[in-house]
CSV table of C-alpha atoms (C1' of nucleotides) in Angstrom, one decimal:
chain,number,residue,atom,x,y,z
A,8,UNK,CA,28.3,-12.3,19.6
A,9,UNK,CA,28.6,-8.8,20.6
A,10,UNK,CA,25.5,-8.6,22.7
A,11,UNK,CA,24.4,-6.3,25.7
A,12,UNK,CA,24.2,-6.9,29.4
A,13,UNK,CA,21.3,-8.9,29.9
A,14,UNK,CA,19.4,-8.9,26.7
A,15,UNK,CA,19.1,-12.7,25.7
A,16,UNK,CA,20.4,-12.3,21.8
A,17,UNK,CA,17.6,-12.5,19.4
A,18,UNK,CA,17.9,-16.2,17.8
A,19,UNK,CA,19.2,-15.7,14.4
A,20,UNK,CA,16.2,-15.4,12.6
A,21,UNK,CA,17.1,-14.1,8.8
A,22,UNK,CA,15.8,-10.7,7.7
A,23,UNK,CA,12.2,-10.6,6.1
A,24,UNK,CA,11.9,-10.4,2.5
A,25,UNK,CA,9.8,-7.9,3.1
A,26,UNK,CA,7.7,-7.1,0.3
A,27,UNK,CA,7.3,-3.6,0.7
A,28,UNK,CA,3.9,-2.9,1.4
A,29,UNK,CA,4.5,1.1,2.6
A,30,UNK,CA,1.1,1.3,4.5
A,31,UNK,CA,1.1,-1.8,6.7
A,32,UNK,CA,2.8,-2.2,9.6
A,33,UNK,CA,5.9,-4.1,10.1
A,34,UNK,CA,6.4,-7.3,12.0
A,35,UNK,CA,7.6,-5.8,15.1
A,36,UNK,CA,8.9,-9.5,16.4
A,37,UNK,CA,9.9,-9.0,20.4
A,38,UNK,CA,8.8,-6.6,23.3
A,39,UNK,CA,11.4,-4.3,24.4
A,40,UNK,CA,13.5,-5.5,27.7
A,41,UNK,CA,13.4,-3.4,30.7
A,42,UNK,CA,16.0,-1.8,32.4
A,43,UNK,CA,18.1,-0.8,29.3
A,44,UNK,CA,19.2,1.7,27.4
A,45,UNK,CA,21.6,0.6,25.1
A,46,UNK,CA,21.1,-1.9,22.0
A,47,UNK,CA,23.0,-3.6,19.5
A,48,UNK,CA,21.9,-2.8,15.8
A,49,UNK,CA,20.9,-7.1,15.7
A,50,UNK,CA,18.8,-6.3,19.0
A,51,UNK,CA,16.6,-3.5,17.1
A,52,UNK,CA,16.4,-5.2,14.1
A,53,UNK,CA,14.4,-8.0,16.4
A,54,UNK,CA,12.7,-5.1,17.8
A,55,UNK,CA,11.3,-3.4,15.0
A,56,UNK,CA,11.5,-5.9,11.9
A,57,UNK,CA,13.9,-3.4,10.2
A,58,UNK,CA,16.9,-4.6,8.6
A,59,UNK,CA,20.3,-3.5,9.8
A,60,UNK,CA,20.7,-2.0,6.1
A,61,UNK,CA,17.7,-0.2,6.2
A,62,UNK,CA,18.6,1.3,10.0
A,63,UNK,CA,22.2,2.4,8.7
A,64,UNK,CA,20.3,4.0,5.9
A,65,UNK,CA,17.5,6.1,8.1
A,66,UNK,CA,21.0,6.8,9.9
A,67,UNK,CA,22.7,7.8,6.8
A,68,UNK,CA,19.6,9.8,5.3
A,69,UNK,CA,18.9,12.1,8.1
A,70,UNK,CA,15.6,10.3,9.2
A,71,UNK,CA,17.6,9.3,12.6
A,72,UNK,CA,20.6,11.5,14.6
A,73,UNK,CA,23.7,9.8,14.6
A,74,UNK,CA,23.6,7.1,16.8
A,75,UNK,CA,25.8,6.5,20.0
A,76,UNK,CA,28.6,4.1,19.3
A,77,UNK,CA,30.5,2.1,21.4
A,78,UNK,CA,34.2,2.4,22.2
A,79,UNK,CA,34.7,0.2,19.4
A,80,UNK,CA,32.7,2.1,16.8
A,81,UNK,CA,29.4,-0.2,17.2
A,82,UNK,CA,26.1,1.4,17.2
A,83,UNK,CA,24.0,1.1,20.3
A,84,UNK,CA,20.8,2.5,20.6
A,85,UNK,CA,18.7,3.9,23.1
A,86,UNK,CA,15.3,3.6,24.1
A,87,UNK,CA,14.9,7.3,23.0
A,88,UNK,CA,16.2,5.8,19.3
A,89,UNK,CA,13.6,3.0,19.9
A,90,UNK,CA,11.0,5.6,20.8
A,91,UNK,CA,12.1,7.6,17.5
A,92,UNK,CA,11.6,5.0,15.6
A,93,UNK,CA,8.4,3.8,16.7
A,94,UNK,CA,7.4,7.2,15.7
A,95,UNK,CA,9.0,7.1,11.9
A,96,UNK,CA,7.1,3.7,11.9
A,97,UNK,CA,3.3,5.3,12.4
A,98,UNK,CA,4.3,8.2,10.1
A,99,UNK,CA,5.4,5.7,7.8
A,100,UNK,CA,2.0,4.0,7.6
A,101,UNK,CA,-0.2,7.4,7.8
A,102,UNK,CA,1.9,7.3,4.1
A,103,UNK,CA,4.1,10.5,4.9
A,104,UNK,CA,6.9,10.3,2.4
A,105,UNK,CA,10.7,9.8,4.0
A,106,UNK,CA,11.8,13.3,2.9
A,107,UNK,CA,8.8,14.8,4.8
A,108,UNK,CA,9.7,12.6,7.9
A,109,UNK,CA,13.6,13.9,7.3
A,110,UNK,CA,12.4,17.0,7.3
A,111,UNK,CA,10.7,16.7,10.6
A,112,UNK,CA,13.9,15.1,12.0
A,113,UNK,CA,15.9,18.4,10.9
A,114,UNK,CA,13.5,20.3,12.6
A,115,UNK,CA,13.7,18.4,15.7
A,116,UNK,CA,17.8,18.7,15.6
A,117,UNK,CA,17.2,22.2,14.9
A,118,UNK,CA,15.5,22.7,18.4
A,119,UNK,CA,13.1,25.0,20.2
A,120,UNK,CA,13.0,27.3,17.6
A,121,UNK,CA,10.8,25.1,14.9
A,122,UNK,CA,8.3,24.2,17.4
A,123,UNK,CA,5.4,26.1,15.3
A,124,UNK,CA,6.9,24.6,12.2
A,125,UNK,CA,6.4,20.9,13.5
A,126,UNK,CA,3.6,21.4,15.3
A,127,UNK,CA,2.2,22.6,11.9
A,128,UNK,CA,3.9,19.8,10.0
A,129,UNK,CA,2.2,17.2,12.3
A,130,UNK,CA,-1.0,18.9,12.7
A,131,UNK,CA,-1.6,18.4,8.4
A,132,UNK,CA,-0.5,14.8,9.3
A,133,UNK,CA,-3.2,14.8,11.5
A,134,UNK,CA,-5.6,15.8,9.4
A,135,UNK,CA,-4.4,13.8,6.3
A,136,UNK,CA,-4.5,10.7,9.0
A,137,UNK,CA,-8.6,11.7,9.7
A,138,UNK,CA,-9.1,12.0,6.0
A,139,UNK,CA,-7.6,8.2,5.4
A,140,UNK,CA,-9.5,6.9,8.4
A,141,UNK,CA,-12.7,8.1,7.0
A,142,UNK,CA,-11.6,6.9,3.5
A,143,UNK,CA,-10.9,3.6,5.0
A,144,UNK,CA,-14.2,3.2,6.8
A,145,UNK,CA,-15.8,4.1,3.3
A,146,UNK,CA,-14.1,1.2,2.0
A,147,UNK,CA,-15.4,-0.8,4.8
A,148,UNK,CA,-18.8,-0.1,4.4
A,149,UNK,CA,-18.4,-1.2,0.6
A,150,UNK,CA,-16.8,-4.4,1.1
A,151,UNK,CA,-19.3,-5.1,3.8
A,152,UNK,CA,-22.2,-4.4,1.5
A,153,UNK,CA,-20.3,-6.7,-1.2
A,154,UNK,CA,-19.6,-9.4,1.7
A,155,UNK,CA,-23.0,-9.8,2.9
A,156,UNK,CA,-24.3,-10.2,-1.4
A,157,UNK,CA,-21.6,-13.2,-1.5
A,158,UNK,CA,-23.1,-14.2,2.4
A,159,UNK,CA,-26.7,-14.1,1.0
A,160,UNK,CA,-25.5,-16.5,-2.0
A,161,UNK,CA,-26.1,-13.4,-3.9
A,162,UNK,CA,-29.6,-12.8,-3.9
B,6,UNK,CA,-14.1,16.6,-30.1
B,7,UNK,CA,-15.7,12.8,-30.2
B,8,UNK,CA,-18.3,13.9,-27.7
B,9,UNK,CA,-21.2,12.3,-26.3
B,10,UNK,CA,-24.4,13.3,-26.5
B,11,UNK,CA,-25.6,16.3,-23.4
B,12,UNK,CA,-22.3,16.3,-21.9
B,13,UNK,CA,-20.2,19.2,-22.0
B,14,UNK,CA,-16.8,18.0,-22.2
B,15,UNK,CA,-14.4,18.3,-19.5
B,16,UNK,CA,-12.4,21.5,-20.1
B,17,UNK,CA,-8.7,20.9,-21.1
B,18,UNK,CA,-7.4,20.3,-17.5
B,19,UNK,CA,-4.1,19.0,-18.2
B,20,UNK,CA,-3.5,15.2,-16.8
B,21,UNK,CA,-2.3,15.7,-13.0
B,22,UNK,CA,1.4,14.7,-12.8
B,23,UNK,CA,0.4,12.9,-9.7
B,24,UNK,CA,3.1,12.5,-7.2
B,25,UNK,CA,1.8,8.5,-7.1
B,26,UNK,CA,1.3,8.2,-3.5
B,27,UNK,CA,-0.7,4.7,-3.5
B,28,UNK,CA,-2.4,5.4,-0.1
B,29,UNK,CA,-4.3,8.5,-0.8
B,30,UNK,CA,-7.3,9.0,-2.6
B,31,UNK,CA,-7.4,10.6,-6.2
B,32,UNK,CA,-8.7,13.7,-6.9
B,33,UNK,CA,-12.1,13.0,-8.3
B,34,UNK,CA,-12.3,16.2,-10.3
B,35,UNK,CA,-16.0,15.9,-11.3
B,36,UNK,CA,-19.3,14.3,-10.2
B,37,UNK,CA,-20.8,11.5,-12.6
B,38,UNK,CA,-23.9,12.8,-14.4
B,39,UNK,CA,-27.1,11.1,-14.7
B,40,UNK,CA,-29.2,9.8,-17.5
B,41,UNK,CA,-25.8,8.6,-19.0
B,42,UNK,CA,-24.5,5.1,-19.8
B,43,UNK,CA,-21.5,5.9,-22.3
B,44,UNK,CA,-18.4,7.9,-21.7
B,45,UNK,CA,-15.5,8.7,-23.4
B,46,UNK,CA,-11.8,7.6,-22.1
B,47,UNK,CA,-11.8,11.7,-21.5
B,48,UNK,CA,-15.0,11.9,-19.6
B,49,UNK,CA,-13.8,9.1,-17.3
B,50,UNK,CA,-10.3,10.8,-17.3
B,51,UNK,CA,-12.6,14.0,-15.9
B,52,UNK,CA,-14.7,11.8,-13.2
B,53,UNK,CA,-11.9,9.5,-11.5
B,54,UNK,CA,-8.8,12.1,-11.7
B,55,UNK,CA,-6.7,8.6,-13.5
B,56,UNK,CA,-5.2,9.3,-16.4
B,57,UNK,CA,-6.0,7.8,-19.6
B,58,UNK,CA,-2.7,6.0,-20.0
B,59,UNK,CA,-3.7,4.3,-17.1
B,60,UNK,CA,-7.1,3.3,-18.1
B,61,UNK,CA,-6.0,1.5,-20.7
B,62,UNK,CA,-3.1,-0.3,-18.6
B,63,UNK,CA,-5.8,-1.2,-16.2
B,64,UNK,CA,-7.4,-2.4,-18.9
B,65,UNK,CA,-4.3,-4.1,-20.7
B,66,UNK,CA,-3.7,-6.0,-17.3
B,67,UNK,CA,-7.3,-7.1,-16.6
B,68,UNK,CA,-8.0,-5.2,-14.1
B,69,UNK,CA,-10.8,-3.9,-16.1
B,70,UNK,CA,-12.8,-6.2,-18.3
B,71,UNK,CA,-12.8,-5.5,-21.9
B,72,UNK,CA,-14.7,-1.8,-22.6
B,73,UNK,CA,-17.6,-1.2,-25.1
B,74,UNK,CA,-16.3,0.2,-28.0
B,75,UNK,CA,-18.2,2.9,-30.9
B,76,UNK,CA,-18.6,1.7,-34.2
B,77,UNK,CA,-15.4,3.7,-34.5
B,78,UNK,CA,-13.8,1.5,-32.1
B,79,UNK,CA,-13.4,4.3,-29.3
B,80,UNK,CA,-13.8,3.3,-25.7
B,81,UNK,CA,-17.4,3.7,-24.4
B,82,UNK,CA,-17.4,3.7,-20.3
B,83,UNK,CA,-20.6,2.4,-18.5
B,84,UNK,CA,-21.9,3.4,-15.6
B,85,UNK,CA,-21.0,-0.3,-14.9
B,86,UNK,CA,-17.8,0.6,-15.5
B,87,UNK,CA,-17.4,3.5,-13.7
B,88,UNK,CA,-18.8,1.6,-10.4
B,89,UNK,CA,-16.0,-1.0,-11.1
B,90,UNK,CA,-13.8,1.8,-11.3
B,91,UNK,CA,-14.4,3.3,-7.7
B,92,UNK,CA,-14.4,0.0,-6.1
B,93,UNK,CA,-10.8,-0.5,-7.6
B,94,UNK,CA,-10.0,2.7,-6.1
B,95,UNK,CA,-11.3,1.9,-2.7
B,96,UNK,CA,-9.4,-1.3,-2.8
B,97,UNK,CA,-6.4,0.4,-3.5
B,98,UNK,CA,-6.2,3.0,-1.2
B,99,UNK,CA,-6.8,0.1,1.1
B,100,UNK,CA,-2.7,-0.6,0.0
B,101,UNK,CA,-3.9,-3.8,-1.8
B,102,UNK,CA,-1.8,-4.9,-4.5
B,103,UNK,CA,-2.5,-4.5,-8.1
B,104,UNK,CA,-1.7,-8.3,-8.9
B,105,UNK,CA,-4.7,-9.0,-6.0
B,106,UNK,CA,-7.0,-6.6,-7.7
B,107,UNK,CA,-6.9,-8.3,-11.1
B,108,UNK,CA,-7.2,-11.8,-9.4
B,109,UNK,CA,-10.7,-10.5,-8.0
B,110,UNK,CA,-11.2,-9.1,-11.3
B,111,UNK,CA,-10.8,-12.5,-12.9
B,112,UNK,CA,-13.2,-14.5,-9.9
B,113,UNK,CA,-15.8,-11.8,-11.1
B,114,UNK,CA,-14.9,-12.9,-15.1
B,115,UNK,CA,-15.3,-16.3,-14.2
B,116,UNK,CA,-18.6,-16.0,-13.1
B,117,UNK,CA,-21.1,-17.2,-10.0
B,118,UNK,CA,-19.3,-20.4,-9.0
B,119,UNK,CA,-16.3,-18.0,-7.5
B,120,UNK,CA,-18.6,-16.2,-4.7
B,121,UNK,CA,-16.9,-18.1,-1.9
B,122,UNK,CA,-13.7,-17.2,-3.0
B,123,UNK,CA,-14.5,-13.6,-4.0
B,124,UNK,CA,-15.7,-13.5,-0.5
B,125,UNK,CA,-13.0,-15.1,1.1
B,126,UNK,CA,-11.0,-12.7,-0.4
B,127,UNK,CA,-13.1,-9.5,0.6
B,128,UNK,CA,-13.2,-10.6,4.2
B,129,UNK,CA,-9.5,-10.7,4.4
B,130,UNK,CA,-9.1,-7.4,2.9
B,131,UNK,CA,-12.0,-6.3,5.5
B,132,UNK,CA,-9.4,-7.9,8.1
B,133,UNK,CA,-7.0,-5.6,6.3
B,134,UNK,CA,-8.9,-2.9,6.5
B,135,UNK,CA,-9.7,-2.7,10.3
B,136,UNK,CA,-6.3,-3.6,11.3
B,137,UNK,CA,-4.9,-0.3,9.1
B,138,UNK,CA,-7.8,1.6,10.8
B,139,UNK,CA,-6.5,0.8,14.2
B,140,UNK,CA,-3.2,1.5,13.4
B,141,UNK,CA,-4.0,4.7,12.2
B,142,UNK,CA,-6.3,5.4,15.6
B,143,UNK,CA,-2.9,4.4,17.3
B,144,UNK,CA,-1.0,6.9,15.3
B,145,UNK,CA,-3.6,9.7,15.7
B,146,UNK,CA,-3.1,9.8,19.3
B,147,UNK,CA,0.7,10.0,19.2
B,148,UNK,CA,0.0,12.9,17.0
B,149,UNK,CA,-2.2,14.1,19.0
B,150,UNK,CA,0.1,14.3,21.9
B,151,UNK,CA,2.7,15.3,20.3
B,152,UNK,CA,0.5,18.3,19.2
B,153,UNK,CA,-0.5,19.1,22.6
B,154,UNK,CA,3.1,19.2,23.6
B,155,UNK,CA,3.8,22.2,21.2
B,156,UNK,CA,0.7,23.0,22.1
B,157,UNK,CA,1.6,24.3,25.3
B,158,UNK,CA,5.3,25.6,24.1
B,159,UNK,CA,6.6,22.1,25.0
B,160,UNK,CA,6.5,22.2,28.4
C,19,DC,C1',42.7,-18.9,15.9
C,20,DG,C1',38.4,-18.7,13.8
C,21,DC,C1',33.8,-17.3,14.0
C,22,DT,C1',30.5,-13.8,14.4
C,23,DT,C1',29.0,-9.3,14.6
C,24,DG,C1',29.8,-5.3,13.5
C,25,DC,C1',31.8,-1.2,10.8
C,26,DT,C1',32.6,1.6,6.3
C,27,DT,C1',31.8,3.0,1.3
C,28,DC,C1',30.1,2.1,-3.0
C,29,DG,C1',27.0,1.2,-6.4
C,30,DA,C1',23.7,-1.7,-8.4
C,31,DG,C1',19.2,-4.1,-8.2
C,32,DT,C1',14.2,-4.7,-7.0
C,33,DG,C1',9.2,-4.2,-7.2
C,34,DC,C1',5.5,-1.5,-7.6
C,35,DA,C1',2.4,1.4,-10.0
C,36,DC,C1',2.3,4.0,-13.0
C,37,DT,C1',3.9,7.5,-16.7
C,38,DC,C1',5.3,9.0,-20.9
C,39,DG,C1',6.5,9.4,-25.6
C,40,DA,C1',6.6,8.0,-30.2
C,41,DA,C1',4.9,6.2,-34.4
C,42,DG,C1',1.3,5.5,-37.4
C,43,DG,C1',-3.5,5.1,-37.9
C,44,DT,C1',-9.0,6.2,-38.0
C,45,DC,C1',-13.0,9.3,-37.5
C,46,DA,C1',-15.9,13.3,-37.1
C,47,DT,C1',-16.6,18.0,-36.8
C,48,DA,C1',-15.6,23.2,-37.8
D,15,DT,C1',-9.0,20.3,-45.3
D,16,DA,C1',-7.4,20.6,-40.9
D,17,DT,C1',-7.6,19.8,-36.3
D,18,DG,C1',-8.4,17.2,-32.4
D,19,DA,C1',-9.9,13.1,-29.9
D,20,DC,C1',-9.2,8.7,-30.1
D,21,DC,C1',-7.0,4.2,-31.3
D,22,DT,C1',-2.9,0.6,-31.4
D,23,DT,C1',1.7,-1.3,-30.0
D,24,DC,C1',6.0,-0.8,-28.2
D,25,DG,C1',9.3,0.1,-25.0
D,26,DA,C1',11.6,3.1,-22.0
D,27,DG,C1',11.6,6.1,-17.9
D,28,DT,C1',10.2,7.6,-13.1
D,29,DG,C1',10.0,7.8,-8.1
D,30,DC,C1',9.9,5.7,-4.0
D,31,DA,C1',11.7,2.9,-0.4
D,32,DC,C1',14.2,0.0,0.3
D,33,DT,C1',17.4,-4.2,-0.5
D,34,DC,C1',21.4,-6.4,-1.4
D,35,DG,C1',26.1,-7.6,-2.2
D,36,DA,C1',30.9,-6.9,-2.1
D,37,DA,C1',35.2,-5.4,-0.3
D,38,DG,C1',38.0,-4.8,3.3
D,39,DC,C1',38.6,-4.0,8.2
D,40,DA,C1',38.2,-4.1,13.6
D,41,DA,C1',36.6,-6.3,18.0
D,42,DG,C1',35.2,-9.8,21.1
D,43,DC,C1',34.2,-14.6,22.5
D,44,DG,C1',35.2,-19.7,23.1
DNA sequence: CGCTTGCTTCGAGTGCACTCGAAGGTCATA
DNA sequence: TATGACCTTCGAGTGCACTCGAAGCAAGCG
């Protein structure tokens, strides 16, 4: 095994199935260690429930800057990757599409310059995020009225 | 034009290509009127933004039970209906499946002795629900910061 | 030396929820 | 009589976000 420093190497664990539901959460399966800043691609696949395909992918798409290799060509990752993709992760589940998060991710690469631009870009996810929340509390108050008819034997 | 009664019928409006995105609410291009009980497949086209391809595929699948027809054999929404029809779209935006939809759809078919499963089932999407809110809280405030940091011309 | 982990590129497959079109039909209204 | 709204069945297409597998190769560990 090709594994970091002190990082005790994620038991084997196969890759979820998965089944693809775009606006829940992933697994997320271990805490990040301390006192590193450099991870095999098998270490964030524990981290974030990702698969190693789909992290080569966001590589290959544009939704991640390349990635640090080692000498030997190996990705290694860094907490600001980690942090990155924690972020792309609660995009994900606000339900931004992957082109609009790659299009954040160019602006980012772009620098200083596209400040306004994301700042605009994140403050219409913002308010689409309110606009869910609100939709989702609508839904609660409906399946709570339809809960407490099943509670009450329906009366 | 097969309309009903008072009702002026929707306007032309063309069908909205919908980019599909399962975790945002329709369009709702209308407001249900009263004193009404029976609606074309275009009226309800008008009220819930859906398409009438997909009523009938909801429909087809059991997601809906079988509409009232006309004596011509045309489709004749109730209110009842319509209800149905907003709660479906609730549950969906909630990210539940179609396949889980139907199977609620059936319990309801099959009549009182299915209220402790129906509600089984509701509490766990309830469970869904909150845990989606949360994470979206959770993404609100990284937006948030991230806002305040362009905010300020990212300190 | 072999195993494991990783790399690359390529292209195909999956699952979901529609979405569309065509063909051929019935009615009712202008 | 023509048009338009609706019906049926059928099957194919779309878009998204993965998801998988295969081929062929390079390193490192025990």
């Amino acid at each position: 095994m090709t594994v970091m420093q002190s990082t005790t190497a994620a038991p084997i664990e196969q890759q979820s199935p998965a089944p693809a539901d775009i606006c829940s959460a992933p697994p997320r399966r271990h805490p990040r260690p301390e006192g590193q800043d450099r991870y095999t691609i098998s270490e964030v696949v524990a981290f974030t429930g990702l698969t190693a395909h789909t992290l080569r992918w966001y590589e290959r798409i544009g939704l991640m800057s390349h990635i640090d290799r080692s000498h030997t060509g190996q990705r290694r990752y860094t907490n600001r990757d980690l942090d990155w993709l924690d972020f792309v992760t609660k995009l994900r589940l606000t339900g931004m599409p992957v082109a609009d998060m790659v299009r954040y991710a160019e602006l980012v690469r772009e620098g200083e310059t596209t400040y306004p631009e994301r700042r605009e870009l994140l403050e219409q996810t913002r308010r689409d995020v309110v606009s869910r929340i609100a939709e989702l509390h609508d839904t609660l108050s409906v399946l709570d009225r339809k809960i407490s008819f099943y509670e009450t034997g329906g009366n």
